[in-house]
Amino acid sequence: MLKVKSAGLGFRHGSAVNPVLQDISFRVEACGSCAIIGPSGCGKTSLLFLLAGLLQPTAGSIEITGNPRSGTILQNFGLFPWKTVGQNIGLGLVIQGANRDRVHRRVEQLLDEMGLVGFGEHYPGQLSGGMQQRVALARALAVDPEILFMDEPLSSLDALTRERLQNLILDVWQSKKITTVLVTHSIEEAVFLGKRIIVLSRRPGRVLRIVENSEAGCIDYRQTENYFHQCTELRAILQGEYDGQEA
Amino acid sequence: MGRKRDILFAALILLVLWEISALLLKSMALPEPWVVLLDTFGKLADGSLLDDLAISSSRALLGILLALFTAVPLGLAIGAEKSLGKRLSPFIYLLYPVPHVVLLPLIIICFGIGNFSKIFLIALIVFFQILVTTRDAAKNIHRNYFSAMQTLGASKWQIYRHVILPASVPKILTAMRISIGTAVAILFFVESFATTTGLGYIIMDSWGRADYVGLYTGIICMAALGFSLYLLLDRIERRICAWTQTG
Ligand SMILES: Nc1ncnc2c1ncn2[C@@H]1O[C@H](COP(=O)(O)OP(=O)(O)OP(=O)(O)O)[C@@H](O)[C@H]1O
Ligand SMILES: [Mg+2]
């Protein structure tokens, strides 16, 4: 359902063009999940912006069949500090022109699902990092997306909160049949949540390897041999990439 | 509340300092505070000052509101729309530092010597203060917020409504706080001639008659006017800017 065909992206700096992504090709099936991993600054966020339609590729193309509704979680969540948690979550629906009642009901439902009951009137600045991540997830889910784009949604969380939220994302992907595309810099997260893992090279980002990881998709995967095996393999691939780089 | 007590305490200290200075100076030009306060309460009680207080308040308030409702939309647009900003900023750059008070003769020629000229001059001067601050606030909104709005499919108007305006409100309120001081100063200036109403007139008239107690009563009322505007603004800020207190 999502096809990336030798997509490239360059940012113009005066007369020079600064290449960020080159010749990126991969696909994500409907209801599938895909993790994008790579060194810092390799263009992961830029790639997600291309997929989510926030940027246009300067070469190649991106095809999404069926024009699905999409939800996006930006790096650093992009929550609006001047809106309450409830207003943040409901914003997508408000923008679509939904009536007040429907917004209210959907917000209540999501607060409940995300374990945020009682925090609807708080401001994002009053919440912990993990709670803010859940608000961002709730906001993206509010419009019932068929495809979900996430840019490092779980960075800066402690290990256990992180695992709990990974389980939550897994649950969303599995139970709601939402296609998920996740950018991460965590090897474990990529292996746990990505049935297909796109490994990007250092800048300018190219596809270094596409790792098939078909067992991803159940909570117990973390405790299996294969999970460790995949993590080790992914680490080896990335290691090679980091070795060529100073510190 | 602790803040109220602090303000009362500060007022008390100022009164004591005033009393000491008056006793030391022993001059007609600085009557003792209790004499002035008695005079003030007397004039407020018998209603002889109420008209002037009302007319001065409405001149200041209308001037500020006129400026607010023109400067904020214009400032937001100039800050948010690059091309508009590029075209209009040079004008602001040239016009802002002009001491706008010197335009008074022109304003009087255009609008006569009535109330509107007074309100217009206050508005004109405060306009630039609010305009420049609003523009800078709107210009410096992080682009993450715009990307987030884009992912939610927002229209231009919705971006103004949900991001540009609310993100700029704290700075606009700061500008207004500064504007209140300016507005009261200009109020005194425009009421000091060609009128027989308002606190500025009371002050000038008392001075002319060497009625120093009356002069200070006028000053006290003018200070009270500015102070009430501050309190009003604080109220509004606490109402619409609760999120800034959340860190
Ligand atoms: N709007 C822009 N204009 C110019 N250059 C940009 C822009 N956005 C990103 N870049 C450049 O593109 C490169 C890739 O940035 P990007 O944010 O996509 O990397 P990333 O892999 O997400 O990094 P991180 O792991 O730190 O989040 C960077 O070198 C950055 O300087
Ligand atoms: Mg990034």
Coordinates of C-alpha atoms and ligand atoms in Angstrom, one line a residue:
Chain A
M1 CA 0.0 0.0 0.0
L2 CA 3.0 2.3 0.5
K3 CA 5.6 2.2 -2.2
V4 CA 8.8 4.3 -2.2
K5 CA 10.5 4.3 -5.6
S6 CA 14.1 5.5 -5.7
A7 CA 13.1 8.6 -3.8
G8 CA 15.7 11.3 -3.2
L9 CA 15.7 14.6 -1.3
G10 CA 18.0 17.5 -1.3
F11 CA 17.9 20.8 0.5
R12 CA 18.9 23.9 -1.3
H13 CA 21.7 26.0 0.3
G14 CA 22.1 29.0 -1.8
S15 CA 23.1 27.7 -5.2
A16 CA 24.4 24.3 -3.8
V17 CA 22.1 21.4 -3.2
N18 CA 22.7 19.5 0.0
P19 CA 21.7 15.8 -0.6
V20 CA 19.9 14.3 2.4
L21 CA 18.4 11.1 1.0
Q22 CA 19.4 9.2 -2.1
D23 CA 17.7 6.4 -4.0
I24 CA 15.4 5.1 -1.3
S25 CA 13.2 2.2 -2.3
F26 CA 11.0 0.0 -0.2
R27 CA 7.4 -0.9 0.4
V28 CA 5.1 -1.4 3.3
E29 CA 2.1 -3.7 3.0
A30 CA -1.4 -2.7 4.3
C31 CA -1.6 -3.5 8.0
G32 CA 2.2 -4.1 8.0
S33 CA 4.7 -2.4 10.1
C34 CA 8.0 -0.9 9.2
A35 CA 10.8 0.4 11.3
I36 CA 13.4 2.9 9.9
I37 CA 16.7 3.0 11.7
G38 CA 20.0 4.7 11.0
P39 CA 22.7 6.9 12.5
S40 CA 21.8 10.3 13.8
G41 CA 21.3 12.9 11.1
C42 CA 21.1 10.4 8.3
G43 CA 17.7 11.7 7.2
K44 CA 15.2 9.6 9.1
T45 CA 12.9 12.5 10.0
S46 CA 13.2 13.8 6.4
L47 CA 12.2 10.4 5.1
L48 CA 9.2 10.3 7.4
F49 CA 8.2 13.8 6.3
L50 CA 8.3 12.5 2.7
L51 CA 6.1 9.5 3.6
A52 CA 3.6 11.6 5.5
G53 CA 3.4 14.1 2.7
L54 CA 4.9 17.0 4.6
L55 CA 7.8 17.2 2.1
Q56 CA 7.9 16.4 -1.6
P57 CA 10.8 14.2 -2.9
T58 CA 13.2 15.9 -5.3
A59 CA 13.7 12.6 -7.1
G60 CA 11.7 9.4 -7.5
S61 CA 8.3 9.0 -6.1
I62 CA 6.2 7.9 -3.2
E63 CA 2.9 6.1 -3.9
I64 CA 0.3 5.4 -1.3
T65 CA -2.7 3.4 -2.6
G66 CA -6.2 4.1 -1.5
N67 CA -5.6 7.5 -0.1
P68 CA -5.8 6.3 3.6
R69 CA -6.4 8.6 6.6
S70 CA -3.1 9.1 8.3
G71 CA -1.9 10.1 11.8
T72 CA 1.6 11.4 12.5
I73 CA 3.6 11.7 15.7
L74 CA 6.5 14.1 15.1
Q75 CA 9.9 14.0 16.8
N76 CA 9.4 15.9 20.1
F77 CA 5.7 15.2 19.8
G78 CA 4.6 18.6 18.5
L79 CA 2.0 18.9 21.2
F80 CA 0.7 22.5 21.6
P81 CA 1.6 23.8 25.1
W82 CA -1.2 26.3 25.0
K83 CA -3.9 23.6 24.6
T84 CA -5.0 21.2 27.3
V85 CA -4.4 17.5 26.9
G86 CA -8.1 17.1 25.8
Q87 CA -7.9 20.0 23.3
N88 CA -4.6 18.5 21.9
I89 CA -6.2 15.1 21.4
G90 CA -9.4 16.5 19.9
L91 CA -7.7 19.0 17.6
G92 CA -7.6 16.7 14.5
L93 CA -11.3 16.2 14.7
V94 CA -12.0 19.9 15.4
I95 CA -10.0 20.7 12.3
Q96 CA -12.1 18.3 10.3
G97 CA -15.2 20.1 11.5
A98 CA -16.5 17.4 13.8
N99 CA -19.2 18.6 16.2
R100 CA -18.5 19.3 19.9
D101 CA -20.2 16.2 21.2
R102 CA -18.4 13.8 18.9
V103 CA -15.0 15.4 19.8
H104 CA -15.8 15.2 23.4
R105 CA -16.8 11.5 23.3
R106 CA -13.7 10.6 21.2
V107 CA -11.4 12.5 23.6
E108 CA -12.9 10.7 26.6
Q109 CA -12.5 7.4 25.0
L110 CA -8.9 8.0 24.1
L111 CA -8.0 9.4 27.5
D112 CA -9.4 6.1 28.8
E113 CA -7.5 3.9 26.3
M114 CA -4.2 5.7 26.9
G115 CA -4.5 5.7 30.7
L116 CA -4.9 9.4 30.9
V117 CA -8.2 9.6 32.7
G118 CA -8.3 12.8 34.9
F119 CA -5.6 14.6 32.9
G120 CA -7.8 16.0 30.1
E121 CA -7.8 19.5 31.6
H122 CA -4.0 19.5 32.3
Y123 CA -1.5 21.2 30.1
P124 CA 1.2 19.2 28.4
G125 CA 3.8 21.0 30.4
Q126 CA 2.3 19.5 33.6
L127 CA 2.8 15.9 32.4
S128 CA 5.8 13.5 32.5
G129 CA 7.5 12.6 29.2
G130 CA 5.8 9.2 29.0
M131 CA 2.4 10.8 29.5
Q132 CA 3.1 13.4 26.8
Q133 CA 4.1 10.6 24.4
R134 CA 0.7 8.9 25.1
V135 CA -1.1 12.2 24.4
A136 CA 0.8 12.5 21.1
L137 CA -0.3 8.9 20.3
A138 CA -3.9 9.7 21.3
R139 CA -3.9 12.8 19.1
A140 CA -2.7 10.8 16.1
L141 CA -5.2 8.0 16.7
A142 CA -8.2 10.4 17.2
V143 CA -9.0 10.6 13.5
D144 CA -9.0 6.8 13.2
P145 CA -6.0 6.6 10.9
E146 CA -5.4 3.7 8.6
I147 CA -1.7 4.5 8.6
L148 CA 0.4 5.8 11.5
F149 CA 3.7 7.6 11.1
M150 CA 5.9 7.9 14.2
D151 CA 9.2 9.7 14.6
E152 CA 11.1 8.5 17.6
P153 CA 8.0 8.5 19.7
L154 CA 9.7 6.8 22.6
S155 CA 13.1 8.5 22.9
S156 CA 14.0 10.0 26.3
L157 CA 12.0 7.5 28.3
D158 CA 13.2 5.1 30.9
A159 CA 13.5 1.5 29.9
L160 CA 10.3 0.2 31.5
T161 CA 8.1 3.1 30.5
R162 CA 9.5 2.6 27.0
E163 CA 8.6 -1.1 26.9
R164 CA 5.1 -0.4 28.2
L165 CA 4.6 2.1 25.4
Q166 CA 6.1 -0.2 22.9
N167 CA 3.5 -2.7 23.9
L168 CA 0.8 -0.1 23.5
I169 CA 2.0 0.7 20.0
L170 CA 2.1 -3.0 19.2
D171 CA -1.5 -3.3 20.5
V172 CA -2.6 -0.4 18.3
W173 CA -1.0 -1.8 15.3
Q174 CA -2.4 -5.3 15.9
S175 CA -5.8 -4.7 17.2
K176 CA -6.8 -1.7 15.1
K177 CA -5.1 -3.1 12.0
I178 CA -3.3 0.2 11.4
T179 CA -0.3 0.2 9.1
T180 CA 2.6 1.6 11.2
V181 CA 5.8 3.3 10.1
L182 CA 8.2 4.0 13.0
V183 CA 11.5 5.9 13.0
T184 CA 13.7 4.9 15.8
H185 CA 17.4 4.9 16.8
S186 CA 16.8 1.9 19.1
I187 CA 17.8 -1.5 17.8
E188 CA 15.5 -3.3 20.2
E189 CA 12.6 -1.1 19.3
A190 CA 13.1 -1.6 15.6
V191 CA 13.2 -5.4 16.1
F192 CA 10.2 -5.5 18.4
L193 CA 7.9 -3.3 16.3
G194 CA 9.1 -3.6 12.7
K195 CA 8.1 -6.6 10.6
R196 CA 10.4 -5.0 8.0
I197 CA 13.4 -2.9 9.1
I198 CA 14.9 -0.3 6.8
V199 CA 18.5 0.4 7.7
L200 CA 19.8 3.7 6.4
S201 CA 23.4 4.6 5.9
R202 CA 25.1 7.7 7.2
R203 CA 24.3 10.9 5.5
P204 CA 23.2 11.2 2.7
G205 CA 20.9 8.4 3.7
R206 CA 20.6 5.4 1.4
V207 CA 19.0 2.0 2.1
L208 CA 21.8 0.0 3.5
R209 CA 19.8 -3.2 4.1
I210 CA 16.2 -4.2 4.4
V211 CA 15.8 -6.8 7.2
E212 CA 12.8 -9.0 7.1
N213 CA 11.6 -9.7 10.7
S214 CA 8.4 -11.5 10.2
E215 CA 8.0 -12.7 13.8
A216 CA 7.5 -9.2 15.1
G217 CA 3.9 -8.6 16.2
C218 CA 3.4 -10.3 19.5
I219 CA 4.3 -9.2 23.0
D220 CA 6.2 -12.3 23.8
Y221 CA 8.6 -11.9 21.0
R222 CA 11.0 -10.0 23.3
Q223 CA 11.7 -13.2 25.2
T224 CA 12.5 -15.4 22.2
E225 CA 15.9 -16.5 20.8
N226 CA 15.1 -15.1 17.5
Y227 CA 14.5 -11.6 18.9
F228 CA 18.1 -11.6 20.3
H229 CA 19.4 -13.0 17.1
Q230 CA 17.7 -10.3 15.1
C231 CA 19.0 -7.6 17.5
T232 CA 22.5 -8.9 17.2
E233 CA 22.3 -9.0 13.4
L234 CA 20.9 -5.5 13.2
R235 CA 23.6 -4.3 15.6
A236 CA 26.3 -5.8 13.4
I237 CA 24.9 -4.0 10.3
L238 CA 24.8 -0.6 12.1
Q239 CA 28.1 -1.2 13.7
G240 CA 29.7 -1.4 10.3
E241 CA 28.1 2.0 9.5
Y242 CA 29.2 3.7 12.7
D243 CA 32.8 2.3 12.4
G244 CA 33.4 4.4 9.3
Q245 CA 32.5 7.5 11.2
E246 CA 34.6 9.4 13.7
A247 CA 33.1 9.0 17.2
Chain B
M1 CA -3.0 35.8 48.8
G2 CA 0.7 36.6 49.4
R3 CA 1.0 38.9 46.4
K4 CA -1.8 41.2 47.5
R5 CA -0.2 41.5 50.9
D6 CA 3.1 42.3 49.3
I7 CA 1.6 45.0 47.1
L8 CA -0.2 46.6 50.1
F9 CA 3.0 46.5 52.1
A10 CA 4.9 48.2 49.2
A11 CA 2.2 50.9 49.0
L12 CA 2.6 51.5 52.8
I13 CA 6.3 51.9 52.4
L14 CA 5.9 54.4 49.6
L15 CA 3.4 56.4 51.7
V16 CA 5.8 56.5 54.6
L17 CA 8.6 57.7 52.4
W18 CA 6.3 60.3 51.0
E19 CA 5.4 61.4 54.5
I20 CA 9.0 61.6 55.5
S21 CA 10.0 63.6 52.4
A22 CA 7.0 66.0 53.0
L23 CA 8.0 66.6 56.6
L24 CA 11.7 67.2 55.7
L25 CA 10.9 69.4 52.7
K26 CA 8.3 71.5 54.4
S27 CA 7.2 72.8 51.0
M28 CA 3.8 73.6 49.6
A29 CA 4.8 71.7 46.5
L30 CA 4.8 68.4 48.4
P31 CA 1.8 68.1 50.8
E32 CA 1.6 65.3 53.3
P33 CA 0.0 62.1 51.9
W34 CA -2.8 61.9 54.4
V35 CA -4.0 65.4 53.4
V36 CA -4.0 64.3 49.7
L37 CA -5.7 61.1 50.5
L38 CA -8.4 62.8 52.5
D39 CA -8.9 65.2 49.6
T40 CA -9.1 62.4 47.1
F41 CA -11.7 60.4 49.1
G42 CA -13.7 63.6 49.7
K43 CA -13.8 64.4 46.0
L44 CA -14.6 60.8 45.1
A45 CA -17.4 60.7 47.7
D46 CA -19.0 64.0 46.6
G47 CA -18.7 62.9 43.0
S48 CA -16.8 65.9 41.8
L49 CA -14.0 63.8 40.4
L50 CA -16.0 60.9 39.0
D51 CA -16.7 62.4 35.6
D52 CA -13.0 63.2 35.0
L53 CA -12.0 59.7 36.2
A54 CA -14.5 58.1 33.9
I55 CA -13.6 60.2 30.9
S56 CA -9.9 59.6 31.4
S57 CA -10.4 55.9 31.9
S58 CA -12.5 55.6 28.7
R59 CA -9.9 57.6 26.7
A60 CA -7.1 55.4 27.8
L61 CA -9.0 52.2 27.4
L62 CA -10.4 53.0 24.0
G63 CA -7.0 54.1 22.8
I64 CA -5.5 50.8 23.9
L65 CA -8.3 48.7 22.5
L66 CA -8.2 50.5 19.2
A67 CA -4.5 49.8 19.0
L68 CA -4.9 46.2 20.1
F69 CA -7.5 45.3 17.5
T70 CA -5.5 46.8 14.7
A71 CA -2.0 45.9 15.7
V72 CA -2.5 42.3 16.6
P73 CA -4.0 41.0 13.4
L74 CA -1.5 43.1 11.4
G75 CA 1.4 42.0 13.5
L76 CA 0.5 38.3 13.3
A77 CA 0.1 38.5 9.5
I78 CA 3.4 40.3 9.1
G79 CA 5.2 37.9 11.4
A80 CA 3.7 34.7 9.9
E81 CA 3.6 35.6 6.2
K82 CA 7.2 35.9 4.9
S83 CA 6.4 37.9 1.8
L84 CA 4.2 40.3 3.7
G85 CA 6.8 40.7 6.4
K86 CA 9.5 41.4 3.8
R87 CA 7.4 44.1 2.2
L88 CA 6.1 45.8 5.3
S89 CA 9.0 45.5 7.8
P90 CA 11.1 48.3 6.3
F91 CA 8.2 50.6 6.8
I92 CA 7.9 49.6 10.4
Y93 CA 11.6 49.9 10.8
L94 CA 11.5 53.5 9.6
L95 CA 8.2 54.5 11.3
Y96 CA 8.6 52.9 14.7
P97 CA 11.4 55.2 16.1
V98 CA 9.6 58.4 15.0
P99 CA 8.3 60.1 18.2
H100 CA 4.7 59.9 17.2
V101 CA 3.7 62.6 19.6
V102 CA 4.9 65.1 17.1
L103 CA 2.0 64.1 14.8
L104 CA -0.4 65.7 17.2
P105 CA -0.8 68.9 15.1
L106 CA -1.6 66.8 12.1
I107 CA -4.0 64.7 14.0
I108 CA -5.8 67.8 15.3
I109 CA -6.1 69.2 11.8
C110 CA -7.6 65.9 10.6
F111 CA -9.8 65.0 13.5
G112 CA -10.4 68.2 15.4
I113 CA -9.6 68.8 19.1
G114 CA -12.3 66.5 20.4
N115 CA -12.1 63.1 22.1
F116 CA -11.3 61.2 19.0
S117 CA -8.0 63.0 18.4
K118 CA -6.9 62.1 22.0
I119 CA -7.9 58.5 21.7
F120 CA -6.3 58.3 18.3
L121 CA -2.9 59.6 19.5
I122 CA -2.9 57.1 22.4
A123 CA -3.8 54.4 19.9
L124 CA -1.2 55.4 17.4
I125 CA 1.7 55.3 19.9
V126 CA 0.6 52.1 21.6
F127 CA -0.1 50.5 18.2
F128 CA 3.6 50.4 17.3
Q129 CA 4.6 48.9 20.6
I130 CA 2.1 46.1 20.2
L131 CA 2.7 45.7 16.5
V132 CA 6.4 45.1 16.8
T133 CA 6.1 42.7 19.6
T134 CA 3.3 40.7 18.0
R135 CA 5.3 40.5 14.7
D136 CA 8.4 39.2 16.5
A137 CA 6.3 36.7 18.5
A138 CA 4.6 35.3 15.4
K139 CA 7.9 35.1 13.5
N140 CA 9.6 33.0 16.1
I141 CA 7.1 30.2 16.5
H142 CA 8.9 26.8 16.1
R143 CA 8.3 25.2 12.8
N144 CA 7.4 21.9 14.6
Y145 CA 4.1 23.4 15.4
F146 CA 3.4 24.2 11.8
S147 CA 4.3 20.6 10.8
A148 CA 2.0 19.3 13.4
M149 CA -0.8 21.4 12.1
Q150 CA 0.0 20.2 8.6
T151 CA -0.3 16.6 9.6
L152 CA -3.7 17.3 11.0
G153 CA -4.8 18.8 7.7
A154 CA -5.3 22.3 9.0
S155 CA -6.3 25.3 6.8
K156 CA -4.5 28.6 6.9
W157 CA -7.2 30.2 9.0
Q158 CA -7.1 27.2 11.4
I159 CA -3.3 27.6 11.8
Y160 CA -3.8 31.2 12.8
R161 CA -6.5 30.3 15.2
H162 CA -4.8 27.3 16.8
V163 CA -1.1 28.1 16.6
I164 CA -0.1 31.6 15.6
L165 CA -2.5 33.6 17.8
P166 CA -2.2 31.5 21.0
A167 CA 1.5 31.1 20.7
S168 CA 1.9 34.9 20.5
V169 CA -0.6 35.8 23.3
P170 CA 1.9 35.8 26.1
K171 CA 4.2 38.3 24.3
I172 CA 1.2 40.4 23.3
L173 CA 0.2 40.7 26.9
T174 CA 3.7 41.8 27.9
A175 CA 3.5 44.4 25.2
M176 CA 0.2 45.5 26.6
R177 CA 1.6 45.9 30.0
I178 CA 4.2 48.3 28.7
S179 CA 1.5 50.0 26.6
I180 CA -0.5 50.8 29.7
G181 CA 2.3 52.9 31.1
T182 CA 2.7 54.6 27.8
A183 CA -1.0 55.2 27.4
V184 CA -1.3 56.9 30.8
A185 CA 1.6 59.1 30.0
I186 CA 0.1 60.1 26.6
L187 CA -3.2 60.6 28.3
F188 CA -1.7 63.2 30.6
F189 CA -0.2 64.9 27.6
V190 CA -3.4 65.1 25.5
E191 CA -5.5 66.2 28.4
S192 CA -3.2 69.0 29.4
F193 CA -4.5 71.3 26.8
A194 CA -7.6 72.1 24.8
T195 CA -9.9 70.3 27.1
T196 CA -11.7 71.0 30.4
T197 CA -12.3 67.4 31.4
G198 CA -10.1 64.5 32.5
L199 CA -7.5 63.9 35.1
G200 CA -4.8 65.6 33.0
Y201 CA -6.8 68.7 33.0
I202 CA -7.4 68.5 36.7
I203 CA -3.7 68.3 37.3
M204 CA -2.8 71.2 35.0
D205 CA -5.6 73.3 36.4
S206 CA -4.7 72.7 40.0
W207 CA -1.1 73.5 39.2
G208 CA -2.2 76.8 37.6
R209 CA -4.1 77.7 40.7
A210 CA -1.3 76.6 43.0
D211 CA -3.7 74.0 44.5
Y212 CA -1.1 71.5 45.3
V213 CA -3.4 69.2 47.2
G214 CA -5.7 69.1 44.2
L215 CA -2.7 68.5 41.9
Y216 CA -1.6 65.4 43.9
T217 CA -5.2 64.2 44.1
G218 CA -5.1 64.2 40.3
I219 CA -1.9 62.4 40.2
I220 CA -3.2 59.8 42.7
C221 CA -6.2 59.2 40.5
M222 CA -4.1 58.9 37.4
A223 CA -1.9 56.3 39.1
A224 CA -4.9 54.5 40.3
L225 CA -6.2 54.4 36.7
G226 CA -3.0 52.8 35.5
F227 CA -2.9 50.4 38.4
S228 CA -6.5 49.3 37.7
L229 CA -5.6 48.6 34.1
Y230 CA -2.7 46.5 35.3
L231 CA -4.9 44.5 37.5
L232 CA -7.4 44.0 34.7
L233 CA -4.6 42.7 32.5
D234 CA -3.4 40.4 35.2
R235 CA -6.9 39.0 35.5
I236 CA -7.1 38.4 31.7
E237 CA -3.7 36.9 31.6
R238 CA -4.5 34.4 34.4
R239 CA -7.6 33.5 32.4
I240 CA -6.3 33.0 29.0
C241 CA -2.7 32.2 29.6
A242 CA -2.9 29.5 32.3
W243 CA -0.5 27.3 30.3
T244 CA 2.5 29.6 30.7
Q245 CA 2.3 29.0 34.5
T246 CA 2.9 25.3 33.9
G247 CA 6.5 25.5 32.8
Ligands
LIG1 N1 14.4 22.1 6.5 C1 15.7 21.8 6.3 N2 16.5 22.6 5.5 C2 17.8 22.2 5.3 N3 18.4 21.1 5.8 C3 17.6 20.3 6.5 C4 16.2 20.5 6.8 N4 15.7 19.5 7.5 C5 16.8 18.6 7.6 N5 17.9 19.1 7.0 C6 19.2 18.4 7.0 O1 18.9 17.1 6.6 C7 19.8 16.2 7.3 C8 18.9 15.0 7.9 O2 18.1 15.5 8.9 P1 17.0 14.6 9.6 O3 16.4 15.5 10.7 O4 16.1 14.0 8.6 O5 17.9 13.5 10.3 P2 17.5 12.4 11.4 O6 18.1 11.1 10.9 O7 16.1 12.5 11.7 O8 18.4 12.9 12.6 P3 18.1 12.6 14.2 O9 18.5 11.2 14.4 O10 19.0 13.5 14.9 O11 16.6 12.9 14.4 C9 20.4 17.0 8.4 O12 21.8 17.1 8.1 C10 19.8 18.3 8.4 O13 20.7 19.3 8.5
MG2 MG 15.0 12.9 13.4

